[in-house]
XYZ file of C-alpha atoms in Angstrom:
578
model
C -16.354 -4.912 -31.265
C -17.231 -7.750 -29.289
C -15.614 -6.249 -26.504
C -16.608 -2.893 -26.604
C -20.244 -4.019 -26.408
C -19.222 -5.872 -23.300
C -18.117 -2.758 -21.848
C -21.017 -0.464 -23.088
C -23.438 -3.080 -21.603
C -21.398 -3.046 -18.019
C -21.326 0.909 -17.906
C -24.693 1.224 -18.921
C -26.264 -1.503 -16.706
C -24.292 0.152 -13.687
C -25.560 3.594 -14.467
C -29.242 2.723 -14.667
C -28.970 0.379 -11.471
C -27.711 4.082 -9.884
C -30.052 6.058 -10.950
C -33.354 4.113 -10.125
C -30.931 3.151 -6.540
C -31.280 6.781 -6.053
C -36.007 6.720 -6.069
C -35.188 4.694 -2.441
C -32.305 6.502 -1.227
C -33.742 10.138 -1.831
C -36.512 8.674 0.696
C -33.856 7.720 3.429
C -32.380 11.281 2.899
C -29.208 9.831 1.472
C -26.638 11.914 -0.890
C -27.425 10.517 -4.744
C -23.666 10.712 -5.156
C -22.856 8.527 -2.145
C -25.357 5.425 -4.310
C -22.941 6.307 -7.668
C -19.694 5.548 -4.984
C -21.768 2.965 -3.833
C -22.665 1.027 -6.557
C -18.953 1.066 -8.342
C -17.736 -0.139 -4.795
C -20.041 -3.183 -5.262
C -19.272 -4.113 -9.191
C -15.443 -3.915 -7.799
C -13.206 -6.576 -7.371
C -14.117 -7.440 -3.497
C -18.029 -6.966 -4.848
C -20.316 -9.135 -6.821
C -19.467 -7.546 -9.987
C -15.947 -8.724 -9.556
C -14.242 -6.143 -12.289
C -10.597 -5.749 -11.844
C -9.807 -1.975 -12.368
C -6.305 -0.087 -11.208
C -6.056 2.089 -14.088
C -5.440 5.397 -11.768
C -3.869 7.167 -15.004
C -7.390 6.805 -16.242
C -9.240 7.848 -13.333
C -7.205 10.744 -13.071
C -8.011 12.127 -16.693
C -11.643 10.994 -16.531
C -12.090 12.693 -12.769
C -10.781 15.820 -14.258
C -12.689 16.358 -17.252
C -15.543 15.467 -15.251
C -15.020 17.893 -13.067
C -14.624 20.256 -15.526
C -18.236 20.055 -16.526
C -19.578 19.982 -13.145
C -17.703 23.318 -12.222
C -18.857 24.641 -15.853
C -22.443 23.852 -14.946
C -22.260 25.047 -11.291
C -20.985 28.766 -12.734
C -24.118 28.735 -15.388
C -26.022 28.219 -12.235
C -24.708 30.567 -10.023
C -25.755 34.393 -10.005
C -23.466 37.667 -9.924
C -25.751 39.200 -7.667
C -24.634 36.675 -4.922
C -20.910 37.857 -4.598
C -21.692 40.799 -3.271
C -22.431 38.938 -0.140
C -20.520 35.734 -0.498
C -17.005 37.147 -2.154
C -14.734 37.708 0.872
C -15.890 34.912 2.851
C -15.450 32.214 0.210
C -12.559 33.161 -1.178
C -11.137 33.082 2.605
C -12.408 29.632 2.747
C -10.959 29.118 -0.612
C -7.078 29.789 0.775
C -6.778 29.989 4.012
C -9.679 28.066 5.225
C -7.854 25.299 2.684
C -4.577 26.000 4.663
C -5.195 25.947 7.615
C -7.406 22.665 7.141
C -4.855 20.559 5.638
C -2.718 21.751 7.948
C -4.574 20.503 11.337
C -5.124 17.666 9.298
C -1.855 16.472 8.574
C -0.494 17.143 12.392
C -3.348 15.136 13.632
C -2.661 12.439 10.719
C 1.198 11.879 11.937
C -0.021 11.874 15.769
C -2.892 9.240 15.197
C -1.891 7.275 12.113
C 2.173 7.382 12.516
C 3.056 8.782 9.242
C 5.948 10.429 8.512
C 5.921 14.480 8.298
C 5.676 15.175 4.740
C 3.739 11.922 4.528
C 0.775 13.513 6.752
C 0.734 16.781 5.576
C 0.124 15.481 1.664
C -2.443 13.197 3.472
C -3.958 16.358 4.638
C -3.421 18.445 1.796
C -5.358 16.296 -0.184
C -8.377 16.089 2.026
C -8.349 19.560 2.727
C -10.768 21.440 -0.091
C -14.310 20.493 -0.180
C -15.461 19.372 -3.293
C -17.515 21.228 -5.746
C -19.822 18.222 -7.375
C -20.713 16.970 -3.368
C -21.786 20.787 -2.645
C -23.275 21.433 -5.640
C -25.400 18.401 -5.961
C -26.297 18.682 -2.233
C -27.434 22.294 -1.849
C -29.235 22.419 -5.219
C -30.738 19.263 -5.015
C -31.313 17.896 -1.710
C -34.693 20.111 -0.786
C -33.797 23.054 1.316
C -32.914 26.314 0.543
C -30.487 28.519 2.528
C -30.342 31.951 3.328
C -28.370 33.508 0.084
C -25.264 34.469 2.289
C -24.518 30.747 3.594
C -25.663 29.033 0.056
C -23.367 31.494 -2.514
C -20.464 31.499 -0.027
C -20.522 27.273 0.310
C -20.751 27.152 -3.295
C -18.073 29.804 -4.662
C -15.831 27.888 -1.904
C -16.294 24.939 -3.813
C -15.581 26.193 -7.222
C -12.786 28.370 -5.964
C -10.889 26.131 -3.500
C -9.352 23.148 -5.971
C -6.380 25.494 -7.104
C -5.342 25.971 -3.554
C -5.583 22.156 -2.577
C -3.434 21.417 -6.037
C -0.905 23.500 -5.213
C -0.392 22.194 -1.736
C -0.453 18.534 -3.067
C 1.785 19.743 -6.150
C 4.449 21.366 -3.854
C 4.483 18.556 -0.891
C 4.954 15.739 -4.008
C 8.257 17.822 -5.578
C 9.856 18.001 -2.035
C 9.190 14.260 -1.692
C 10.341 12.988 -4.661
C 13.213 15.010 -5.031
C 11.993 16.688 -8.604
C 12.864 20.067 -6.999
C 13.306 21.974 -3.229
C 10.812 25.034 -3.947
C 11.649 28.341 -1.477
C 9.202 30.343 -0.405
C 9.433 32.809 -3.455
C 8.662 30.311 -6.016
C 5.928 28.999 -3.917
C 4.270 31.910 -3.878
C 4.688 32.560 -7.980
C 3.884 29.233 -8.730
C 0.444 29.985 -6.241
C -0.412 33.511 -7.634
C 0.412 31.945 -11.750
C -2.465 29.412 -10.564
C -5.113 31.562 -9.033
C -4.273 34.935 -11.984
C -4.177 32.551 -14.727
C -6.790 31.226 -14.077
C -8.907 33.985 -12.713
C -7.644 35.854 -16.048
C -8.346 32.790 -18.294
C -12.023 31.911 -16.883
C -13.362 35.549 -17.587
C -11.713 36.340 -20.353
C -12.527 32.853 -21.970
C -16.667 33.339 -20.611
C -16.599 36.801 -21.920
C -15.538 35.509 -26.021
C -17.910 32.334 -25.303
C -21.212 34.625 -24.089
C -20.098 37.374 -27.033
C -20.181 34.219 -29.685
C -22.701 32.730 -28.662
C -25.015 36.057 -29.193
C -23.004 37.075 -32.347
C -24.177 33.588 -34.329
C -27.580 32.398 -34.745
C -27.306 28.589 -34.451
C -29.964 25.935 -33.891
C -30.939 25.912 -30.036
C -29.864 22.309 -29.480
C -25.637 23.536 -30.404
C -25.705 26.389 -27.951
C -24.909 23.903 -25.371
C -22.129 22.219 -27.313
C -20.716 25.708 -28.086
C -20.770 26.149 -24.184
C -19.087 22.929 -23.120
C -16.438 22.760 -26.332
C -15.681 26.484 -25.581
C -15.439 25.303 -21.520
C -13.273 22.649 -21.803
C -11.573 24.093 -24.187
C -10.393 27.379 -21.228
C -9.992 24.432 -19.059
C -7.029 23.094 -21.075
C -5.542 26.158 -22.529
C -5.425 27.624 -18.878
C -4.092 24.164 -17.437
C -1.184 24.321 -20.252
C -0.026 27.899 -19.135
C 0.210 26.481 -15.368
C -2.849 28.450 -14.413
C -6.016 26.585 -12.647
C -8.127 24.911 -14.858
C -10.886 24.404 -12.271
C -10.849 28.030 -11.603
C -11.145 29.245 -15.045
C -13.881 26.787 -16.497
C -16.332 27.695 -13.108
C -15.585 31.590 -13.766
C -16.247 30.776 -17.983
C -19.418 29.298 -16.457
C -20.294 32.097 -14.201
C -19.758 35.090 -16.289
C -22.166 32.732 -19.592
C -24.368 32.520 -17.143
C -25.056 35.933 -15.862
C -25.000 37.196 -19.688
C -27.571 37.506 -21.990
C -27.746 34.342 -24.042
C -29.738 32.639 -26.765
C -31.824 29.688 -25.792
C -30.741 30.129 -21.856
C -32.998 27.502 -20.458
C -31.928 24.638 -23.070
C -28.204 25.395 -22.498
C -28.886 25.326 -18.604
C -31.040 22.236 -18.913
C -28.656 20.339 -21.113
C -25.722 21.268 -18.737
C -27.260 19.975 -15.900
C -28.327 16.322 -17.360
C -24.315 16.565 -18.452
C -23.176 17.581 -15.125
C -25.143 14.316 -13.449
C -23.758 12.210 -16.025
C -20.324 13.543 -15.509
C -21.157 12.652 -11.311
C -22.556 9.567 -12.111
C -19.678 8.231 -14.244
C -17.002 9.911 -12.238
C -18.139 8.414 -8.832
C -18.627 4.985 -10.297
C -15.345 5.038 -11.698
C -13.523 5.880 -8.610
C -15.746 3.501 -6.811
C -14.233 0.799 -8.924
C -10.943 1.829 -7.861
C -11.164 1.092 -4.042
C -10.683 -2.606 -2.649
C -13.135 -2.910 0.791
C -10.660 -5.602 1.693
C -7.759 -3.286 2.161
C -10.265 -0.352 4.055
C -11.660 -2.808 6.774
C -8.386 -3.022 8.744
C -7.683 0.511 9.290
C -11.211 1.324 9.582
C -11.121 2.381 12.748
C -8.245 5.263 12.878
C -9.528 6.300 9.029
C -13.037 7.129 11.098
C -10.943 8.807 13.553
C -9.778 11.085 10.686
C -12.385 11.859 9.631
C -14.178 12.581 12.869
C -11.263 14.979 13.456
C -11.631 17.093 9.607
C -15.148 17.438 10.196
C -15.320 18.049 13.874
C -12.146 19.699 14.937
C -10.163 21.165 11.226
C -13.163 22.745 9.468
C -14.941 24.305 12.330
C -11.438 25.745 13.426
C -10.792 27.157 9.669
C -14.081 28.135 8.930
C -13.943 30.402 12.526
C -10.944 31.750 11.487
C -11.771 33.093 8.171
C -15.604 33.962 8.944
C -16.044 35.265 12.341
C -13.797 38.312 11.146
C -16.529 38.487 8.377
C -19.438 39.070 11.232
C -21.288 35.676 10.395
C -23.351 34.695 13.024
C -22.640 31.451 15.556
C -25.368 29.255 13.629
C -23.834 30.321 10.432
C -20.552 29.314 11.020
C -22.138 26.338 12.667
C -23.330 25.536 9.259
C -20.965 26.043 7.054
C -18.347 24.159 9.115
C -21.089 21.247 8.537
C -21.248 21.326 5.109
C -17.329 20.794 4.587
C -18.858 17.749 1.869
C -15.531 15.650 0.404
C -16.368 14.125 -2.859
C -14.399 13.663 -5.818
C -11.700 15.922 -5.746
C -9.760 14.321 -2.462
C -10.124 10.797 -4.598
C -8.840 12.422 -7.627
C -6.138 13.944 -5.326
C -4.968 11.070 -4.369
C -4.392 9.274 -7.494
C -1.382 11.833 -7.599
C 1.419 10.151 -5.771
C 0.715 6.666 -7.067
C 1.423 8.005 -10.367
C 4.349 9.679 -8.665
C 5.330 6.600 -7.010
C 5.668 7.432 -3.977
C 6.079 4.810 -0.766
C 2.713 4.142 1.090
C 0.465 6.536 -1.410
C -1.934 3.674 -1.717
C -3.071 3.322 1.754
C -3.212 7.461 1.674
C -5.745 6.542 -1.206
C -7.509 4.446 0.861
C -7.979 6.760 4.110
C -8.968 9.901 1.754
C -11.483 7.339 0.280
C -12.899 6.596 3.927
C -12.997 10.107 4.543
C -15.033 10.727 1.583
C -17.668 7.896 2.641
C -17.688 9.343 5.943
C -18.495 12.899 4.897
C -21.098 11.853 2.195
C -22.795 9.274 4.699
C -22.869 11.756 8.032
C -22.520 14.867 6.744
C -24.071 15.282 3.664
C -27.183 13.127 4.513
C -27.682 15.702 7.735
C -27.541 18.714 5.929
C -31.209 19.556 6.030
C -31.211 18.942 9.120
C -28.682 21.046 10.425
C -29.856 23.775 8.077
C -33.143 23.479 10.815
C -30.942 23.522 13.494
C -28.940 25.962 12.428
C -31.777 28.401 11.287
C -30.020 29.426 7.478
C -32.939 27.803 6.144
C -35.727 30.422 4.334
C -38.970 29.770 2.380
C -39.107 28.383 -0.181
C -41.519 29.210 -3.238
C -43.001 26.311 -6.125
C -40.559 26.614 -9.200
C -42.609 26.641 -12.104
C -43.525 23.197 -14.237
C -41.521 24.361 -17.464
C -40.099 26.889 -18.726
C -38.546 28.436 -21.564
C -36.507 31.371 -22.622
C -38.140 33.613 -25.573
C -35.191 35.036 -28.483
C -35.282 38.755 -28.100
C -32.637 41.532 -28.343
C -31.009 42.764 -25.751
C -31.696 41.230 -22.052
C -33.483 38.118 -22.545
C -35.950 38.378 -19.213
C -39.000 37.327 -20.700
C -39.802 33.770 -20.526
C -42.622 31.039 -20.728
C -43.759 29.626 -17.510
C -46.153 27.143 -16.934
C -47.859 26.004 -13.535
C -50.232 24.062 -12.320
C -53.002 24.641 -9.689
C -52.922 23.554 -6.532
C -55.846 23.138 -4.066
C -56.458 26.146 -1.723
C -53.684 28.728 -4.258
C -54.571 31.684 -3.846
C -55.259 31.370 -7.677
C -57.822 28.809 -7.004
C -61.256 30.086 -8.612
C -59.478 33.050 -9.471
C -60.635 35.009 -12.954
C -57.914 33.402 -15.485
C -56.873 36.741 -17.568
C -55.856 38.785 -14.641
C -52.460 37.757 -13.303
C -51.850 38.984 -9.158
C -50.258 42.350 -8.347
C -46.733 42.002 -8.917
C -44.462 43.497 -6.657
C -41.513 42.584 -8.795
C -41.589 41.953 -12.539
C -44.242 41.362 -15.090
C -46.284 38.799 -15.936
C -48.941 37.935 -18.447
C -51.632 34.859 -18.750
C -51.265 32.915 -21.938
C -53.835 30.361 -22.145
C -55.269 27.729 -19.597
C -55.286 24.066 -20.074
C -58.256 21.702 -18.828
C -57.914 18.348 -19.309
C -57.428 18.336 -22.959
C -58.932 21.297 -24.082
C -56.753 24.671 -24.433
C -58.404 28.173 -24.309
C -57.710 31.272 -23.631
C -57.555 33.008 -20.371
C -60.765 35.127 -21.472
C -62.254 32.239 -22.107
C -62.541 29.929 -18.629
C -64.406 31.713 -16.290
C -62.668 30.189 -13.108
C -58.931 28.892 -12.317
C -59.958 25.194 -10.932
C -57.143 22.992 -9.260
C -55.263 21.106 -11.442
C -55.190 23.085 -14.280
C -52.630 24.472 -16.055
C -51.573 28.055 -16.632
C -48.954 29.333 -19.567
C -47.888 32.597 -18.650
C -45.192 35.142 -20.091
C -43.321 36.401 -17.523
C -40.035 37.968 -16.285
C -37.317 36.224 -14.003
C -38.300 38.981 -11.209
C -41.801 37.614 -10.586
C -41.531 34.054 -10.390
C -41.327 33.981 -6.793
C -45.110 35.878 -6.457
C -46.276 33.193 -9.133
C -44.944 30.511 -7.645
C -46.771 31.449 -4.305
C -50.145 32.911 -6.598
C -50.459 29.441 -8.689
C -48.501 25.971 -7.021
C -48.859 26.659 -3.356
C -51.400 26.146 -0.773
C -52.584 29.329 0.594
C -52.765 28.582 4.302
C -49.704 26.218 4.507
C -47.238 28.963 3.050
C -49.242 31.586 5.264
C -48.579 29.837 8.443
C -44.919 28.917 7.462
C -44.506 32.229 6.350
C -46.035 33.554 9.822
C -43.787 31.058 11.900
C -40.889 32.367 10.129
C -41.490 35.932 9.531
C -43.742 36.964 12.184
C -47.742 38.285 11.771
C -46.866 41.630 11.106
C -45.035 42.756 7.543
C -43.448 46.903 7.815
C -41.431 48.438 5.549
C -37.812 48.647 5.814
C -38.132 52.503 5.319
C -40.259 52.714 8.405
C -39.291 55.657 11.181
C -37.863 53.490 14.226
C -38.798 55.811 16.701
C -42.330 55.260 15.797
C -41.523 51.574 15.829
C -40.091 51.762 19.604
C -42.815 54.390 21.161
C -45.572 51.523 19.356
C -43.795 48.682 21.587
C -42.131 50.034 24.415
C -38.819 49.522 23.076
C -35.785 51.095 24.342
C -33.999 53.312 21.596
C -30.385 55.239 22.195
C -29.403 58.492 21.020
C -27.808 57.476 17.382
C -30.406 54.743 16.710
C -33.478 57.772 16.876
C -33.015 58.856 13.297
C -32.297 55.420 12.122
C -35.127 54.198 9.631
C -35.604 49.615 10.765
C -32.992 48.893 7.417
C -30.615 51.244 9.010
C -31.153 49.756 12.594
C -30.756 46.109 11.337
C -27.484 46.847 8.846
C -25.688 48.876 11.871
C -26.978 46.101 14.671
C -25.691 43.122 11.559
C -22.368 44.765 10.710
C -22.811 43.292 6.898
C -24.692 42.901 4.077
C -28.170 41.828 5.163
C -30.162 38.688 3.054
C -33.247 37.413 3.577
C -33.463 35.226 6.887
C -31.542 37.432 8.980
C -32.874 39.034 12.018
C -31.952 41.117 14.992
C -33.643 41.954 18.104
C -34.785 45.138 19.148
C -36.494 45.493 22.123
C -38.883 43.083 22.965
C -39.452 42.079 18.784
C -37.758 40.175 16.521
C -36.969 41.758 13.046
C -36.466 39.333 10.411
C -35.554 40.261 7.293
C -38.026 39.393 4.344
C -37.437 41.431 1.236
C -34.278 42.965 0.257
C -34.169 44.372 -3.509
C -30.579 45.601 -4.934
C -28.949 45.754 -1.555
C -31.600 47.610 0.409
C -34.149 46.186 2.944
C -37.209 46.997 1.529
C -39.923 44.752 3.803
C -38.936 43.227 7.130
C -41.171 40.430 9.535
C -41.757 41.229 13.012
C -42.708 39.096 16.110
C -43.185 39.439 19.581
C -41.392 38.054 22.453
C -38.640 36.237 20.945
C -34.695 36.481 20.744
C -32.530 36.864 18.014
C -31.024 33.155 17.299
C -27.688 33.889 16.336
C-alpha cells in the first residue's frame, strides 16, 4: 500500500507540475504536449527526479490505449460535413504521403547516419506518419483557425495514417528478424485486412454505439462511459482480427459524433478532459523513457534528420499527393508545415526493442529527437505560418457554456450562454429580441446582472458584462458569437482586411460584375454567375478563405452553405495569394 501511495503521489505531483507548466508556456507560444515530454524528461533518470524506468512493454500498452482515446475523442470532434472537402487529400496523405515519407527518410537515414538498409528504412518507417494527439491538440487548441479544407484534411491524416506507418514497421521487423519473408501479395492482404477491417469495424462498431446510446435512457454522466467502454472495446476486437485499431476507434468516434445523441455536450466535454489526461500521462511516460545522456552525442546528425523530414520528405510527399488535388502553393506550404511527430513515432519505436533487434535503442533515441524537434520548431510556429501562409479565417467568440437539450429526433437545440462585451453590437441592445439570423434560430432566455436574474422583457438595455441565456440551434452560433462576445469595430475591420468592404452574393450576374469594374470577361465566363466563376477558376470544392482574382478585384470567399457559395468579399487592387 505503502508503495502504491508512493507512486500515486509521484504521478500526481508530475501531472499538476505539467499542467500549471503549461499557464507560462501557452504565453511563449509553446506546444502543451512538448511541457508533458518535458517534464517526464526531467523526473528521468539523467533529471532531478532521478526515476529509473525501461519498462518499454509498458509504454507500449499504455501509449496505445492512450491513443485510443485521443483518436476516439478527435472523431467526436470532427464533422461529416468536412470530408467532402478533405477525403481524397487525406487519405493520400494517409498512404502514400506515409510512403513516400518513410521512404526519403530512410535513404537519407543510411546516407547521413550509416545504418544498414533495412536498418534505415524501419528508422524511417517509424517516423513517417504524423501523429494524431500533436495535430489534434495543436489545431484545436493552439488559437487559430484554418480554412476548413487545410484543418479537416491535417486532421483525418492524422487519424487515418497510423495503420499505414504499422504496417511498414510490422513488415520491415518480420524481414529482419527472420519471423517470415512476406512477397508482395501478402503485403498487400495483410495492408488491405488493416485498412477494411478496420474501416469496416470503426463504422459498424459507431453505428451499434450511437443506436444504443439513443435506444437507453441512462443518467447523463454514463453516456460517456458507454462511449469510451464501447470505443475501446472496437479498438480491441478490430486489433484481434488483424484490422487497425486506430482506424476503427477514430471512425467509432466520427460516425457518434455526427449522430444524434443524448447529452452531446457532456459526452464531448468529458471526452476531451479524458483525451488531455490520456496526452498528459502518455507523454510523461515516454518522457521517462529517454536518457538525455545517450541523445547529447548524436545530437547533431539526429537534428540533421529531422531538418531533412520536415524540410525535404514532407514537403516532397505532401506535393505529390496534393498538387494533383488543385491545392494552392500556400496550402501545400502549410500542410507540409504541420507534419507534427508526437507519440506515435515513440510508441513506434518501442517495437524492435521488444523484438530485439541490434541497435533499436539508439533508433529510439533519434525518433525521440525528431519528435522534440518537430514539437519545439514546428508545432510552436504553426500560427505563424498559418499567417504566412494565408489558411487562416475569422474567427467568431464560442459561447461561455453550453448545453444540449433531450429531444426526439435531431438534437439541434441547445443552451448557450454569453457574455457582453464592450462595443457588441448587442451592447444597449433591447434584451428580448435576438439579431436577424441568417442561419438557424435563436431565442433569449433570461439576462443576468450581477446577481439578479430576469427576464429578457424585463431589462430594458443589454449593458457589457452581462450575461445572456439563449436557446439556440448549432447553425447560428457563429451570428451570436459576433452579435454578443465581440467588439463591433475590431471584427469589422478584421473582417474588412480579410474580406474586402464590399459583401455580393454568390448568385450575382458576372457580367454585371465586370461592366461595374472594367474587368475583362471571355466568351464562356459571360453566363457564369461569381460562384460559378470562382469554382471553374478553383478547380475544387470552394471553403471559406479562398479567393481568386478577376480582373482588377479580389473575390474571397465568405459564406458557403451545403456546397454552394452563397456570399463572397471583394477588394480592389490586389492579387490572388496562392
Amino acid at each position: 500500500m505503502g508503495q502504491l501511495n508512493y507512486w500515486l503521489l509521484l504521478g500526481s505531483f508530475l501531472l499538476l507540475l505539467a499542467t500549471l507548466s503549461s499557464a507560462i508556456t501557452a504565453r511563449l507560444g509553446l506546444p502543451l504536449l512538448l511541457v508533458f515530454l518535458g517534464v517526464g524528461m526531467l523526473a528521468g533518470d539523467s533529471g532531478p527526479g532521478q526515476i529509473q524506468f525501461s519498462n518499454y512493454p509498458l509504454a507500449f500498452g499504455v501509449g496505445n490505449v492512450a491513443l485510443a482515446v485521443i483518436l476516439l475523442a478527435g472523431g467526436l470532434q470532427t464533422r461529416i460535413r468536412s470530408f467532402r472537402v478533405a477525403l481524397k487529400p487525406a487519405l493520400s496523405l494517409a498512404t502514400l504521403g506515409v510512403l513516400v515519407s518513410a521512404g526519403l527518410a530512410g535513404v537519407f537515414a543510411a546516407w547521413l547516419l550509416g545504418l544498414p538498409w533495412l536498418h534505415a528504412l524501419l528508422l524511417g518507417a517509424i517516423v513517417g506518419s504524423t501523429d494524431a494527439a500533436a495535430v489534434f491538440a495543436q489545431l484545436r487548441y493552439g488559437g487559430v483557425r484554418l480554412n476548413e479544407r487545410v484543418g479537416a484534411t491535417l486532421e483525418i491524416e492524422s487519424g487515418a495514417n497510423d495503420p499505414m506507418a504499422i504496417f511498414l514497421v510490422i513488415t520491415l521487423l518480420s524481414v529482419m528478424t527472420g519471423s517470415s519473408q512476406p512477397g508482395t501479395l501478402s503485403m498487400i492482404a495483410e495492408f488491405l485486412r488493416q485498412f477494411g477491417f478496420g474501416a469496416l469495424g470503426g463504422l459498424a462498431g459507431g453505428w451499434l454505439i450511437s443506436r444504443a446510446a439513443a435506444r437507453f435512457a441512462l443518467a447523463e454522466s454514463l453516456y460517456p462511459l458507454l462511449i469510451l467502454g464501447g470505443g475501446l472495446m472496437i479498438f480491441a476486437a478490430v486489433n484481434t482480427v488483424g484490422g487497425s485499431g486506430f482506424l476503427a476507434i477514430y471512425l467509432a468516434g466520427l460516425v457518434i459524433g455526427n449522430r444524434p445523441l443524448p447529452a452531446g455536450e457532456s459526452v464531448q466535454g468529458m471526452m476531451d478532459g479524458l483525451a488531455w489526461l490520456a496526452q498528459a500521462g502518455m507523454f510523461l511516460l515516454l518522457g521517462l523513457l529517454v536518457t538525455p545522456s545517450r541523445l547529447l552525442p548524436e545530437i547533431g546528425p539526429s537534428l540533421a534528420f529531422a531538418a531533412f523530414l520536415m524540410l525535404v520528405a514532407r514537403p516532397i510527399a505532401v506535393a505529390l499527393c496534393l498538387v494533383p488535388l488543385k491545392f494552392s502553393r500556400r496550402e501545400i506550404v502549410f500542410v507540409s508545415w504541420v507534419g507534427l511527430r508526437g507519440a506515435v513515432p515513440i510508441v513506434l519505436a518501442t517495437f524492435p526493442i521488444m523484438a530485439g533487434v541490434d541497435g533499436s535503442v539508439a533508433l529510439f533515441d533519434i525518433a525521440f529527437a525528431v519528435v522534440l524537434a518537430s514539437l519545439l520548431i514546428q508545432g510552436t510556429l504553426v500560427p505563424w505560418m498559418a499567417k504566412r501562409c494565408h489558411v487562416e479565417v475569422p474567427d467568431y467568440p464560442e459561447p461561455l457554456a453550453r448545453h444540449g437539450l433531450r429531444q426526439p429526433g435531431r438534437a439541434d437545440w441547445q443552451l448557450v450562454q454569453y457574455r457582453i462585451a464592450a462595443d457588441a453590437p448587442a451592447d444597449h441592445s433591447v434584451p428580448h429580441a435576438a439579431p436577424h439570423l441568417e442561419h438557424g434560430s435563436a431565442k433569449p432566455l433570461a439576462v443576468l446582472r450581477g446577481a439578479r436574474l430576469v427576464l429578457p422583457r424585463q431589462a430594458e438595455r443589454l449593458q457589457t458584462g452581462d450575461l445572456i441565456v439563449l436557446a439556440a440551434t448549432e447553425a447560428a452560433l457563429p451570428e451570436l458569437g459576433r452579435w454578443y462576445g465581440e467588439a463591433q469595430s475590431r471584427r469589422m475591420a478584421y473582417e474588412r482586411a480579410f474580406f474586402g468592404d464590399f459583401v455580393i452574393d454568390g448568385d450575382a450576374p458576372l457580367q454585371a460584375l465586370a461592366e461595374l469594374y472594367d474587368s475583362p470577361l471571355n466568351e464562356k465566363e459571360a453566363e457564369f454567375d461569381v460562384a460559378a466563376l470562382i469554382n471553374a477558376r478553383l478547380g475544387r470544392h470552394a471553403v471559406v478563405g479562398d479567393q481568386v482574382s478577376f480582373g482588377t478585384l479580389l473575390l474571397t470567399v465568405r459564406e458557403v452553405e451545403r456546397g454552394r457559395i452563397t456570399r463572397v468579399g471583394l477588394k480592389l487592387g490586389q492579387p490572388a495569394k496562392v
